[in-house]
Short mmCIF file of C-alpha atoms in Angstrom, two decimals:
data_model
loop_
_atom_site.label_atom_id
_atom_site.label_comp_id
_atom_site.label_asym_id
_atom_site.label_seq_id
_atom_site.Cartn_x
_atom_site.Cartn_y
_atom_site.Cartn_z
CA MET F 1 7.37 11.91 29.94
CA ILE F 2 5.04 10.73 27.16
CA ASP F 3 2.03 10.61 29.47
CA SER F 4 2.75 14.14 30.63
CA PHE F 5 3.20 15.40 27.05
CA MET F 6 -0.09 13.81 25.93
CA LYS F 7 -2.02 15.41 28.73
CA GLU F 8 -0.85 18.85 27.59
CA SER F 9 -1.45 18.26 23.92
CA LEU F 10 -4.13 17.48 21.39
CA THR F 11 -3.43 13.81 20.69
CA PHE F 12 -4.54 12.10 17.47
CA MET F 13 -3.90 8.91 15.51
CA PHE F 14 -5.05 7.58 12.17
CA VAL F 15 -6.18 4.12 11.31
CA ARG F 16 -7.19 2.24 8.18
CA GLU F 17 -9.43 -0.69 7.30
CA PRO F 18 -7.15 -3.69 8.00
CA TYR F 19 -7.59 -5.71 4.84
CA GLY F 20 -7.05 -2.66 2.68
CA ARG F 21 -4.10 -1.65 4.76
CA LEU F 22 -2.46 -5.02 4.36
CA LEU F 23 -2.89 -5.08 0.56
CA SER F 24 -1.62 -1.46 0.32
CA ALA F 25 1.50 -2.49 2.23
CA TYR F 26 2.07 -5.42 -0.11
CA VAL F 27 1.69 -3.22 -3.24
CA ASP F 28 4.02 -0.56 -1.78
CA LYS F 29 6.69 -2.72 -0.26
CA LEU F 30 6.80 -5.97 -2.36
CA PHE F 31 4.91 -5.65 -5.63
CA SER F 32 6.40 -2.27 -6.48
CA PRO F 33 10.15 -1.83 -7.01
CA ASN F 34 11.50 -1.77 -3.47
CA LEU F 35 14.89 -3.36 -3.13
CA PHE F 36 14.96 -2.89 0.63
CA PHE F 37 11.83 -4.99 1.25
CA TRP F 38 12.52 -7.44 -1.54
CA LYS F 39 15.63 -8.33 0.44
CA ILE F 40 14.54 -8.20 4.07
CA TYR F 41 11.01 -9.50 3.66
CA GLY F 42 10.62 -10.94 0.19
CA GLY F 43 13.54 -13.29 0.64
CA PHE F 44 12.04 -14.42 4.01
CA GLY F 45 8.69 -14.98 2.31
CA VAL F 46 10.21 -17.13 -0.46
CA HIS F 47 11.87 -19.26 2.20
CA VAL F 48 8.64 -19.62 4.21
CA THR F 49 6.30 -20.43 1.29
CA ARG F 50 8.57 -22.13 -1.23
CA ASN F 51 11.33 -23.52 0.98
CA GLU F 52 13.87 -21.81 -1.22
CA SER F 53 16.76 -19.56 -0.39
CA THR F 54 17.15 -16.26 -2.16
CA GLU F 55 18.59 -12.87 -1.37
CA CYS F 56 15.85 -11.06 -3.20
CA GLY F 57 12.21 -12.10 -3.13
CA HIS F 58 11.02 -9.70 -5.82
CA ASN F 59 8.26 -11.94 -7.11
CA LEU F 60 6.45 -12.89 -3.93
CA THR F 61 2.77 -13.17 -4.73
CA PHE F 62 0.05 -11.67 -2.49
CA LYS F 63 -1.09 -15.20 -1.48
CA GLU F 64 2.50 -16.01 -0.40
CA PHE F 65 2.80 -12.64 1.27
CA VAL F 66 -0.32 -13.27 3.41
CA LYS F 67 0.99 -16.74 4.36
CA THR F 68 4.33 -15.12 5.33
CA VAL F 69 2.63 -12.43 7.50
CA LEU F 70 0.57 -15.14 9.29
CA TYR F 71 3.67 -17.27 9.80
CA ALA F 72 5.64 -14.33 11.16
CA ASP F 73 2.80 -13.53 13.55
CA GLU F 74 2.45 -17.11 14.71
CA VAL F 75 6.17 -17.68 15.39
CA ASN F 76 6.92 -14.06 16.37
CA GLN F 77 9.66 -13.79 13.82
CA ASN F 78 10.40 -11.10 11.17
CA ARG F 79 7.20 -9.24 12.18
CA ASN F 80 7.26 -5.92 10.35
CA GLY F 81 5.35 -2.86 11.57
CA HIS F 82 3.96 -2.25 8.07
CA PHE F 83 2.16 -5.55 8.17
CA THR F 84 1.13 -5.90 11.79
CA PRO F 85 -2.28 -4.62 13.22
CA SER F 86 -2.57 -0.87 13.99
CA TYR F 87 -3.36 -1.31 17.71
CA GLU F 88 0.21 -2.56 18.24
CA HIS F 89 1.72 0.71 17.18
CA CYS F 90 -0.31 3.32 19.00
CA ASP F 91 -1.65 1.30 21.94
CA PRO F 92 -5.02 2.96 22.34
CA CYS F 93 -5.73 1.00 25.46
CA ARG F 94 -2.93 2.71 27.26
CA TYR F 95 -2.85 6.10 25.53
CA LYS F 96 -6.05 8.12 25.45
CA TRP F 97 -6.05 9.56 22.04
CA GLN F 98 -8.43 12.50 21.78
CA VAL F 99 -8.99 12.15 18.02
CA ILE F 100 -8.91 8.91 16.00
CA GLY F 101 -9.08 9.61 12.33
CA THR F 102 -9.41 7.22 9.44
CA LEU F 103 -7.88 7.12 5.95
CA ASP F 104 -11.34 7.11 4.45
CA THR F 105 -12.16 10.47 6.01
CA LEU F 106 -8.61 11.85 6.01
CA SER F 107 -9.29 15.30 4.70
CA GLN F 108 -12.23 16.10 6.93
CA ASP F 109 -10.43 14.66 9.97
CA ILE F 110 -7.34 16.81 9.28
CA PHE F 111 -9.55 19.88 8.97
CA TYR F 112 -11.13 19.00 12.29
CA ILE F 113 -7.67 18.77 13.95
CA LEU F 114 -6.58 22.13 12.42
CA ASP F 115 -9.75 23.69 13.76
CA ARG F 116 -9.11 22.25 17.24
CA ILE F 117 -5.59 23.73 17.37
CA GLY F 118 -6.70 27.06 15.92
CA ARG F 119 -4.91 26.76 12.59
CA THR F 120 -7.91 27.27 10.32
CA ASP F 121 -5.63 29.46 8.12
CA LEU F 122 -4.07 26.29 6.78
CA MET F 123 -7.36 24.87 5.81
CA ARG F 124 -7.73 27.28 2.85
CA SER F 125 -4.70 26.00 1.02
CA LEU F 126 -5.49 22.36 1.81
CA ASN F 127 -9.10 22.75 0.86
CA LYS F 128 -8.29 23.73 -2.71
CA ASP F 129 -7.73 20.14 -3.74
CA PHE F 130 -6.60 17.93 -0.85
CA ARG F 131 -6.69 14.73 -2.89
CA GLU F 132 -4.62 16.30 -5.72
CA GLN F 133 -1.94 17.50 -3.35
CA TYR F 134 -1.77 14.13 -1.59
CA LEU F 135 -1.60 12.35 -4.91
CA ASN F 136 1.21 14.58 -6.24
CA ASN F 137 3.37 14.00 -3.16
CA THR F 138 2.75 10.20 -3.36
CA ILE F 139 3.74 10.09 -7.02
CA LEU F 140 6.86 12.10 -6.43
CA ASP F 141 7.87 9.91 -3.57
CA GLN F 142 7.50 6.83 -5.78
CA PHE F 143 9.62 8.25 -8.53
CA ASN F 144 12.37 9.35 -6.12
CA TRP F 145 12.49 5.81 -4.70
CA LEU F 146 12.55 4.27 -8.24
CA PHE F 147 15.36 6.37 -9.51
CA SER F 148 17.39 6.23 -6.34
CA PHE F 149 18.14 2.51 -7.06
CA ARG F 150 18.08 2.43 -10.84
CA ASP F 151 21.57 0.89 -11.06
CA ASN F 152 20.83 -1.73 -8.40
CA TYR F 153 17.72 -3.57 -9.60
CA ALA F 154 19.57 -5.72 -12.14
CA ASN F 155 22.69 -6.26 -10.03
CA ASP F 156 20.94 -7.12 -6.78
CA CYS F 157 17.68 -8.70 -7.92
CA ASN F 158 17.99 -9.51 -11.64
CA VAL F 159 15.20 -7.05 -12.40
CA THR F 160 15.84 -4.62 -15.23
CA PHE F 161 15.14 -0.91 -14.89
CA TYR F 162 12.55 -1.36 -17.57
CA GLU F 163 10.77 -3.99 -15.56
CA ALA F 164 10.97 -1.78 -12.42
CA GLN F 165 9.29 1.01 -14.40
CA LYS F 166 6.52 -1.31 -15.55
CA ARG F 167 5.90 -2.39 -12.01
CA LEU F 168 5.57 1.18 -10.86
CA TRP F 169 3.15 1.85 -13.71
CA LYS F 170 1.10 -1.12 -12.66
CA GLN F 171 1.16 0.13 -9.08
CA PHE F 172 -0.39 3.40 -10.32
CA GLN F 173 -3.13 1.38 -12.00
CA ILE F 174 -3.77 -0.68 -8.85
CA ARG F 175 -4.02 2.54 -6.78
CA GLY F 176 -6.46 4.14 -9.23
CA VAL F 177 -4.09 6.71 -10.61
CA LEU F 178 -4.01 5.33 -14.17
CA THR F 179 -6.77 3.48 -16.07
CA LYS F 180 -6.37 -0.16 -17.09
CA GLU F 181 -6.29 0.98 -20.69
CA SER F 182 -3.18 3.15 -20.15
CA LYS F 183 -0.45 0.92 -21.44
CA PHE F 184 3.20 1.54 -20.50
CA PRO F 185 4.36 3.40 -23.57
CA LEU F 186 8.14 2.82 -23.62
CA THR F 187 10.36 0.17 -25.06
CA THR F 188 13.23 -1.39 -23.17
CA GLU F 189 15.73 0.74 -24.96
CA GLU F 190 13.75 4.02 -24.28
CA SER F 191 13.32 3.21 -20.62
CA GLU F 192 16.94 2.61 -19.96
CA SER F 193 17.93 6.25 -20.82
CA LEU F 194 14.82 7.78 -19.38
CA THR F 195 15.07 10.72 -16.90
CA LYS F 196 12.87 11.08 -13.82
CA LYS F 197 11.41 14.29 -15.22
CA LYS F 198 10.40 12.65 -18.48
CA LEU F 199 8.80 9.70 -16.78
CA ILE F 200 6.86 11.92 -14.42
CA SER F 201 5.59 13.87 -17.53
CA ILE F 202 4.47 10.59 -19.20
CA VAL F 203 2.55 9.52 -16.13
CA TYR F 204 0.72 12.87 -15.77
CA ASN F 205 -0.14 12.83 -19.43
CA ALA F 206 -1.54 9.33 -19.07
CA MET F 207 -3.69 10.34 -16.08
CA GLY F 208 -5.61 12.59 -18.47
CA ASN F 209 -8.77 14.63 -17.70
CA ALA F 210 -11.19 14.43 -14.78
CA GLU F 211 -13.33 11.79 -16.52
CA LYS F 212 -10.40 9.56 -17.06
CA ARG F 213 -9.20 9.99 -13.49
CA SER F 214 -12.63 9.15 -12.17
CA LYS F 215 -12.66 5.96 -14.20
CA ALA F 216 -9.17 5.02 -12.90
CA ARG F 217 -10.28 5.35 -9.22
CA LYS F 218 -12.61 2.34 -9.73
CA ASN F 219 -9.47 0.19 -10.22
CA LYS F 220 -8.84 0.14 -6.47
CA ALA F 221 -11.96 -1.93 -5.72
CA GLU F 222 -11.23 -4.30 -8.59
CA ALA F 223 -7.60 -4.82 -7.52
CA PHE F 224 -8.75 -5.47 -3.96
CA LYS F 225 -11.18 -8.19 -5.09
CA GLU F 226 -8.65 -9.77 -7.38
CA ALA F 227 -5.92 -9.95 -4.69
CA TYR F 228 -8.06 -11.39 -1.93
CA SER F 229 -9.82 -13.88 -4.26
CA THR F 230 -6.46 -15.82 -4.23
CA ILE F 231 -6.41 -16.18 -0.42
CA ASP F 232 -7.46 -19.55 1.02
CA ARG F 233 -10.45 -19.47 3.39
CA GLU F 234 -8.30 -20.86 6.19
CA ASP F 235 -5.86 -17.93 5.77
CA LEU F 236 -8.69 -15.46 5.66
CA ASP F 237 -9.94 -16.82 8.94
CA LYS F 238 -6.47 -16.41 10.40
CA LEU F 239 -6.35 -12.84 9.10
CA SER F 240 -9.66 -12.11 10.70
CA LYS F 241 -8.35 -13.30 14.01
CA MET F 242 -5.24 -11.27 13.75
CA PHE F 243 -7.22 -8.18 12.88
CA GLN F 244 -9.87 -8.64 15.57
CA PRO F 245 -8.45 -6.11 18.02
CA ASP F 246 -8.35 -3.43 15.24
CA CYS F 247 -11.91 -4.31 14.20
CA GLU F 248 -13.21 -4.09 17.82
CA LEU F 249 -11.37 -0.91 18.64
CA TYR F 250 -12.05 1.03 15.46
CA GLY F 251 -15.37 -0.34 14.31
CA TYR F 252 -14.30 -2.28 11.23
CA ASP F 253 -15.90 -5.48 9.98
CA CYS F 254 -13.44 -8.39 10.43
CA LYS F 255 -15.42 -10.64 8.08
CA PRO F 256 -16.62 -8.44 5.16
CA GLU F 257 -19.07 -10.14 2.90
CA GLN F 258 -17.08 -9.65 -0.28
CA LEU F 259 -14.16 -11.66 1.21
CA PHE F 260 -15.92 -14.25 3.24
CA ASN F 261 -18.68 -15.07 0.79
CA THR F 262 -18.93 -18.90 0.50
CA GLU F 263 -19.21 -18.53 -3.35
CA ARG F 264 -15.80 -16.89 -3.67
CA THR F 265 -13.96 -17.68 -6.93
CA VAL F 266 -10.39 -16.89 -7.86
CA ILE F 267 -10.26 -14.00 -10.28
CA GLU F 268 -7.92 -14.30 -13.19
CA PRO F 269 -4.98 -11.91 -12.51
CA TRP F 270 -4.62 -8.67 -14.36
CA PHE F 271 -3.58 -6.07 -11.79
CA PHE F 272 -1.05 -8.38 -10.16
CA LYS F 273 0.34 -9.79 -13.35
CA TYR F 274 3.54 -7.98 -14.28
CA ASP F 275 3.29 -8.32 -18.12
CA THR F 276 -0.21 -6.92 -18.70
#
């Protein structure tokens, strides 16, 4: 049935540079307030890397996360689709995708697909400010998730709602939404009674003008370097091997110079330090 459907349709898939994708998954699922993944994967990671038992691994570091992903891949246990290579999900060797887009060229690839299916009318609304629309949707999703579990962070994971908000703020800095100079402006008392609408307003005010937003976008590269500077060379080599099919299929470099440089040094944490 799937094969027949694909023959009659314009088929497409999207991929992402594997090292960036893995870090993004960590930021979204484990560094940020995410009770579900803190429990199902964070706890597993703490057991694997620290030999400790916990129901909520809310403080799993990126270094520990990478070791957990590699262990899960090696023993074929607790492998999660957010952290496994892209080729496993869309099986490009079996299914002949007509279009393979990338996150780096997301907007132009989407416009190409719309043109192929004869829906150029949708391009006008998207073309006004594709990145802004995408960013707004992402921010709203994060706030919905944060406030959905506001009463559970402390009870389930011993993380206050104030701490959860600060983590989300730091996530926005890591993703290049807020500058490093944009400090979380609320006290513990103020944060406990905060509404979602008010916090959204605070974030958008902190984002500032175009110049400030342009400066914030540079954070992504800095955060990437900081995170991967903590990874042992042995684990980097294992990641490279795990990512090899993605690299060969989609044209990515499995041993990028900035990660595999022999003169690598560990960068003092800022982005991945909760109290900065």
